[in-house]
mmCIF file of C-alpha atoms in Angstrom:
data_model
loop_
_atom_site.group_PDB
_atom_site.id
_atom_site.type_symbol
_atom_site.label_atom_id
_atom_site.label_comp_id
_atom_site.label_asym_id
_atom_site.label_seq_id
_atom_site.Cartn_x
_atom_site.Cartn_y
_atom_site.Cartn_z
ATOM 1 C CA MET H 17 80.834 103.219 138.216
ATOM 2 C CA ALA H 18 81.780 106.405 136.364
ATOM 3 C CA GLY H 19 79.116 108.495 134.929
ATOM 4 C CA ASN H 20 80.311 108.227 131.638
ATOM 5 C CA VAL H 21 80.474 104.324 131.123
ATOM 6 C CA PHE H 22 77.300 102.218 130.934
ATOM 7 C CA GLY H 23 76.357 98.964 131.389
ATOM 8 C CA ASN H 24 77.719 96.062 133.867
ATOM 9 C CA PRO H 25 80.920 94.742 132.996
ATOM 10 C CA VAL H 26 81.110 91.060 131.293
ATOM 11 C CA THR H 27 83.061 89.090 133.626
ATOM 12 C CA ASP H 28 84.154 85.573 134.119
ATOM 13 C CA ASP H 29 81.239 84.243 135.955
ATOM 14 C CA ILE H 30 79.001 85.998 133.305
ATOM 15 C CA VAL H 31 80.504 84.060 130.732
ATOM 16 C CA ARG H 32 80.429 80.700 132.923
ATOM 17 C CA LEU H 33 76.831 81.217 133.232
ATOM 18 C CA ILE H 34 76.318 81.358 129.527
ATOM 19 C CA TYR H 35 78.923 79.031 128.373
ATOM 20 C CA PRO H 36 79.391 76.401 131.459
ATOM 21 C CA ASP H 37 81.286 73.610 129.722
ATOM 22 C CA LYS H 38 84.177 76.194 128.173
ATOM 23 C CA ASP H 39 87.253 77.482 129.701
ATOM 24 C CA VAL H 40 86.960 81.081 129.823
ATOM 25 C CA THR H 41 89.524 82.874 127.658
ATOM 26 C CA PRO H 42 90.050 86.381 126.451
ATOM 27 C CA GLU H 43 88.183 85.483 123.486
ATOM 28 C CA LEU H 44 85.202 84.019 124.758
ATOM 29 C CA ARG H 45 85.087 87.122 127.185
ATOM 30 C CA ALA H 46 85.309 89.244 124.137
ATOM 31 C CA GLU H 47 82.588 87.253 122.482
ATOM 32 C CA VAL H 48 80.016 87.386 125.179
ATOM 33 C CA ALA H 49 80.775 91.366 125.335
ATOM 34 C CA ILE H 50 79.352 91.366 121.628
ATOM 35 C CA GLN H 51 76.327 89.641 122.710
ATOM 36 C CA TYR H 52 75.674 92.044 125.596
ATOM 37 C CA MET H 53 76.291 95.134 123.437
ATOM 38 C CA ASN H 54 72.448 96.130 123.872
ATOM 39 C CA ALA H 55 71.831 94.231 126.859
ATOM 40 C CA ASP H 56 69.923 96.024 129.781
ATOM 41 C CA GLY H 57 69.808 99.273 127.974
ATOM 42 C CA ARG H 58 73.457 100.128 127.953
ATOM 43 C CA ASP H 59 73.537 101.180 124.464
ATOM 44 C CA VAL H 60 70.404 103.608 124.720
ATOM 45 C CA ASN H 61 71.795 105.037 128.248
ATOM 46 C CA CYS H 62 74.962 105.771 126.719
ATOM 47 C CA LYS H 63 73.448 107.384 123.558
ATOM 48 C CA GLU H 64 71.082 109.445 125.939
ATOM 49 C CA PHE H 65 73.875 110.755 127.763
ATOM 50 C CA VAL H 66 75.850 112.039 124.623
ATOM 51 C CA TYR H 67 72.612 113.799 123.167
ATOM 52 C CA ASN H 68 71.974 115.202 126.659
ATOM 53 C CA LEU H 69 75.653 116.772 126.369
ATOM 54 C CA LYS H 70 74.839 117.998 123.041
ATOM 55 C CA GLU H 71 71.519 119.509 124.036
ATOM 56 C CA ARG H 72 73.733 121.410 126.845
ATOM 57 C CA TYR H 73 76.366 122.320 124.559
ATOM 58 C CA GLY H 74 73.842 123.587 121.893
ATOM 59 C CA ASN H 75 74.533 124.672 118.497
ATOM 60 C CA GLY H 76 77.485 124.129 116.579
ATOM 61 C CA ILE H 77 79.722 121.447 114.758
ATOM 62 C CA SER H 78 79.970 118.268 117.032
ATOM 63 C CA ALA H 79 80.738 114.583 117.317
ATOM 64 C CA LEU H 80 78.355 112.547 119.539
ATOM 65 C CA CYS H 81 80.773 109.606 120.394
ATOM 66 C CA MET H 82 79.876 106.123 121.843
ATOM 67 C CA ILE H 83 82.855 103.626 121.912
ATOM 68 C CA PHE H 84 82.249 99.844 122.821
ATOM 69 C CA ASN H 85 84.912 97.463 124.709
ATOM 70 C CA ALA H 86 84.715 93.906 123.362
ATOM 71 C CA THR H 87 88.166 92.983 124.104
ATOM 72 C CA GLY H 88 87.659 90.459 126.922
ATOM 73 C CA ASP H 89 89.721 93.039 129.287
ATOM 74 C CA ASN H 90 89.792 96.452 130.695
ATOM 75 C CA LEU H 91 90.398 99.419 128.239
ATOM 76 C CA THR H 92 92.391 102.159 130.101
ATOM 77 C CA TYR H 93 92.327 105.760 128.773
ATOM 78 C CA VAL H 94 95.826 106.903 127.345
ATOM 79 C CA GLY H 95 95.480 110.098 125.501
ATOM 80 C CA TYR H 96 94.113 112.090 122.856
ATOM 81 C CA TYR H 97 95.020 114.660 120.093
ATOM 82 C CA ASP H 98 93.254 117.301 118.930
ATOM 83 C CA CYS H 99 93.490 118.765 115.334
ATOM 84 C CA HIS H 100 90.200 121.245 115.726
ATOM 85 C CA GLY H 101 88.247 121.495 118.919
ATOM 86 C CA HIS H 102 87.979 119.966 121.947
ATOM 87 C CA ILE H 103 85.947 117.659 124.423
ATOM 88 C CA TYR H 104 82.835 119.194 125.792
ATOM 89 C CA GLU H 105 82.126 119.248 129.674
ATOM 90 C CA SER H 106 82.534 115.312 130.720
ATOM 91 C CA PRO H 107 86.187 113.848 130.242
ATOM 92 C CA TYR H 108 86.994 111.004 128.270
ATOM 93 C CA PRO H 109 86.222 108.060 129.901
ATOM 94 C CA SER H 110 89.264 106.945 131.790
ATOM 95 C CA LEU H 111 88.522 102.994 132.255
ATOM 96 C CA ILE H 112 85.987 100.709 130.368
ATOM 97 C CA GLN H 113 85.366 97.418 131.331
ATOM 98 C CA ASN H 114 84.892 94.447 128.970
ATOM 99 C CA GLY H 115 81.227 94.898 127.683
ATOM 100 C CA GLN H 116 80.893 98.637 128.467
ATOM 101 C CA TRP H 117 79.859 101.784 126.354
ATOM 102 C CA GLY H 118 81.845 104.931 127.050
ATOM 103 C CA GLY H 119 80.150 108.308 125.777
ATOM 104 C CA PHE H 120 81.629 111.913 125.255
ATOM 105 C CA LEU H 121 81.154 114.926 123.005
ATOM 106 C CA HIS H 122 83.754 116.795 121.137
ATOM 107 C CA VAL H 123 83.068 119.948 119.716
ATOM 108 C CA HIS H 124 84.904 122.461 117.347
ATOM 109 C CA PRO H 125 86.629 125.438 118.532
ATOM 110 C CA THR H 126 84.704 128.594 119.030
ATOM 111 C CA ALA H 127 87.138 131.205 118.195
ATOM 112 C CA TRP H 128 87.336 130.414 114.630
ATOM 113 C CA THR H 129 85.875 128.371 111.563
ATOM 114 C CA ALA H 130 86.883 125.082 112.092
ATOM 115 C CA GLY H 131 85.026 121.381 112.522
ATOM 116 C CA SER H 132 85.460 118.616 114.900
ATOM 117 C CA GLU H 133 89.015 116.561 114.373
ATOM 118 C CA SER H 134 90.456 114.794 116.987
ATOM 119 C CA ALA H 135 91.818 111.114 118.112
ATOM 120 C CA VAL H 136 91.431 109.145 121.212
ATOM 121 C CA MET H 137 93.722 106.186 122.415
ATOM 122 C CA TYR H 138 92.654 103.370 124.397
ATOM 123 C CA ARG H 139 95.323 100.240 125.771
ATOM 124 C CA GLY H 140 94.230 96.998 126.592
ATOM 125 C CA ASN H 141 95.627 93.542 125.655
ATOM 126 C CA ASN H 142 95.434 90.960 122.930
ATOM 127 C CA SER H 143 94.533 87.248 123.920
ATOM 128 C CA ALA H 144 98.196 86.660 124.344
ATOM 129 C CA GLY H 145 98.603 89.414 127.013
ATOM 130 C CA ASP H 146 100.270 91.778 124.858
ATOM 131 C CA ASP H 147 100.040 95.597 125.349
ATOM 132 C CA ARG H 148 98.000 97.013 122.526
ATOM 133 C CA ASP H 149 96.747 100.647 121.793
ATOM 134 C CA TRP H 150 93.439 101.264 119.797
ATOM 135 C CA MET H 151 93.487 104.579 118.092
ATOM 136 C CA LEU H 152 89.792 105.877 117.206
ATOM 137 C CA SER H 153 89.438 109.223 115.146
ATOM 138 C CA TRP H 154 86.924 111.288 113.450
ATOM 139 C CA GLY H 155 86.516 114.562 111.334
ATOM 140 C CA ILE H 156 83.605 116.733 110.883
ATOM 141 C CA PRO H 157 85.113 119.453 108.650
ATOM 142 C CA PHE H 158 83.676 123.218 108.822
ATOM 143 C CA ILE H 159 83.324 122.498 104.556
ATOM 144 C CA GLY H 160 83.169 118.896 103.061
ATOM 145 C CA ASP H 161 82.368 115.081 103.887
ATOM 146 C CA ASN H 162 82.959 113.749 107.457
ATOM 147 C CA HIS H 163 85.657 111.072 108.131
ATOM 148 C CA ALA H 164 86.730 108.212 110.081
ATOM 149 C CA TYR H 165 89.896 106.213 110.964
ATOM 150 C CA THR H 166 91.123 103.731 113.284
ATOM 151 C CA GLU H 167 94.278 101.606 114.088
ATOM 152 C CA ILE H 168 95.624 99.432 116.511
ATOM 153 C CA ARG H 169 99.211 99.563 117.205
ATOM 154 C CA GLU H 170 102.080 98.534 120.122
ATOM 155 C CA ALA H 171 101.601 100.508 123.466
ATOM 156 C CA LYS H 172 102.944 104.040 123.352
ATOM 157 C CA HIS H 173 103.167 104.139 119.385
ATOM 158 C CA TYR H 174 101.170 107.417 119.577
ATOM 159 C CA GLU H 175 103.257 108.846 121.835
ATOM 160 C CA GLU H 176 105.274 109.526 118.931
ATOM 161 C CA ASP H 177 104.974 112.389 116.626
ATOM 162 C CA ASN H 178 102.962 110.536 114.108
ATOM 163 C CA TRP H 179 100.032 113.170 114.058
ATOM 164 C CA ASN H 180 100.640 114.750 110.630
ATOM 165 C CA TYR H 181 100.664 111.129 109.188
ATOM 166 C CA ILE H 182 97.570 110.288 110.763
ATOM 167 C CA LYS H 183 95.670 113.317 110.079
ATOM 168 C CA ASP H 184 96.146 112.868 106.288
ATOM 169 C CA LEU H 185 95.057 109.345 106.604
ATOM 170 C CA LEU H 186 91.997 110.135 108.313
ATOM 171 C CA GLU H 187 91.282 112.905 105.675
ATOM 172 C CA SER H 188 91.469 110.729 102.905
ATOM 173 C CA LYS H 189 89.124 108.221 104.112
ATOM 174 C CA SER H 190 85.218 108.333 104.082
ATOM 175 C CA THR H 191 82.583 107.473 107.063
ATOM 176 C CA SER H 192 83.818 104.152 107.907
ATOM 177 C CA ALA H 193 87.002 102.166 108.683
ATOM 178 C CA THR H 194 88.248 98.958 110.272
ATOM 179 C CA ASP H 195 91.289 97.775 111.088
ATOM 180 C CA THR H 196 93.021 94.191 112.411
ATOM 181 C CA TRP H 197 96.601 94.430 114.092
ATOM 182 C CA GLY H 198 98.381 92.448 116.361
ATOM 183 C CA GLY H 199 95.832 90.240 117.227
ATOM 184 C CA CYS H 200 93.072 92.871 117.800
ATOM 185 C CA TYR H 201 90.328 94.475 115.866
ATOM 186 C CA SER H 202 88.792 98.219 115.692
ATOM 187 C CA SER H 203 85.965 99.601 113.360
ATOM 188 C CA VAL H 204 84.824 102.863 113.269
ATOM 189 C CA THR H 205 81.773 104.624 111.564
ATOM 190 C CA ILE H 206 80.414 108.132 111.506
ATOM 191 C CA GLY H 207 77.005 109.726 109.909
ATOM 192 C CA GLN H 208 76.839 112.636 108.016
ATOM 193 C CA GLY H 209 75.881 116.094 108.961
ATOM 194 C CA THR H 210 77.053 118.831 111.207
ATOM 195 C CA SER H 211 76.420 116.978 114.752
ATOM 196 C CA PRO H 212 76.565 112.919 113.595
ATOM 197 C CA GLU H 213 77.105 109.973 115.957
ATOM 198 C CA PHE H 214 80.619 108.683 115.618
ATOM 199 C CA VAL H 215 80.554 105.130 116.720
ATOM 200 C CA GLY H 216 83.831 102.754 118.000
ATOM 201 C CA ILE H 217 84.301 99.303 118.764
ATOM 202 C CA MET H 218 87.363 97.835 119.827
ATOM 203 C CA SER H 219 87.896 93.902 120.143
ATOM 204 C CA LEU H 220 90.067 91.157 119.258
ATOM 205 C CA ASP H 221 90.960 89.451 115.807
ATOM 206 C CA GLY H 222 88.373 86.591 114.673
ATOM 207 C CA VAL H 223 85.596 87.736 117.153
ATOM 208 C CA VAL H 224 83.977 90.061 115.194
ATOM 209 C CA THR H 225 81.899 88.380 112.088
ATOM 210 C CA ASP H 226 81.446 89.905 108.422
ATOM 211 C CA SER H 227 77.983 90.280 108.996
ATOM 212 C CA LEU H 228 78.475 92.223 112.656
ATOM 213 C CA ALA H 229 81.079 94.305 110.937
ATOM 214 C CA ALA H 230 78.678 95.430 108.271
ATOM 215 C CA THR H 231 76.273 96.071 110.993
ATOM 216 C CA PHE H 232 78.402 98.372 112.668
ATOM 217 C CA LYS H 233 79.221 100.342 109.460
ATOM 218 C CA THR H 234 75.388 101.579 109.602
ATOM 219 C CA LEU H 235 75.125 102.221 113.167
ATOM 220 C CA ALA H 236 75.834 105.839 112.977
ATOM 221 C CA ALA H 237 74.599 106.618 109.441
ATOM 222 C CA ASP H 238 71.089 107.632 110.011
ATOM 223 C CA SER H 239 72.125 109.557 112.991
ATOM 224 C CA ALA H 240 72.688 113.075 111.750
ATOM 225 C CA THR H 241 71.715 116.615 112.903
ATOM 226 C CA GLN H 242 72.538 119.375 110.718
ATOM 227 C CA ASP H 243 73.751 122.507 112.886
ATOM 228 C CA LYS H 244 74.657 125.840 111.871
ATOM 229 C CA LYS H 245 78.297 126.052 111.259
ATOM 230 C CA GLU H 246 79.318 128.610 113.786
#
């Protein structure tokens, strides 16, 4: 297991232990992954990892990013787009298996006064086996309020030059967003302050309930720390 992913994957064997009388489907694997979000301290371990990155980085605008795979299958990193800033020390997780958290720290550029504003993309499948790309984005401006935005589109959609459009969408949003498209679901939320937590959940359409979606929106709300903007 890579050092920036946390938790044992939720496999067919685990699903059968919980639901011995049901056929294992992608939706059922995704549902069990949601049940395992906090199992065995995987969420705590991911949080400790990104906070340790932050401690090593020190003062300055940064996004403490934690993303969870509840799609019922693997998610593979396929790219990023930096408007401002860059990844710090640990790379984006290359593979996040079902039921695992991935963590990373994104920091502002050192050469000039700008915040952390970026997007990361992961590829997986909907329940029919069609390729989909999840896009998760965040913005912590040098001046102004924080933003979070997410989309799901067909595979390779983000290889096209849509980034000015996406940047405008991101900067028009508040601190949380969701998307349901192509049989898939995504939710993102970011706290306030200059070094907040950013939490992203990637799943399938119909797996995440309204009450659970409301919980996602509050995950990072009280996580902010205030750093000097330098």
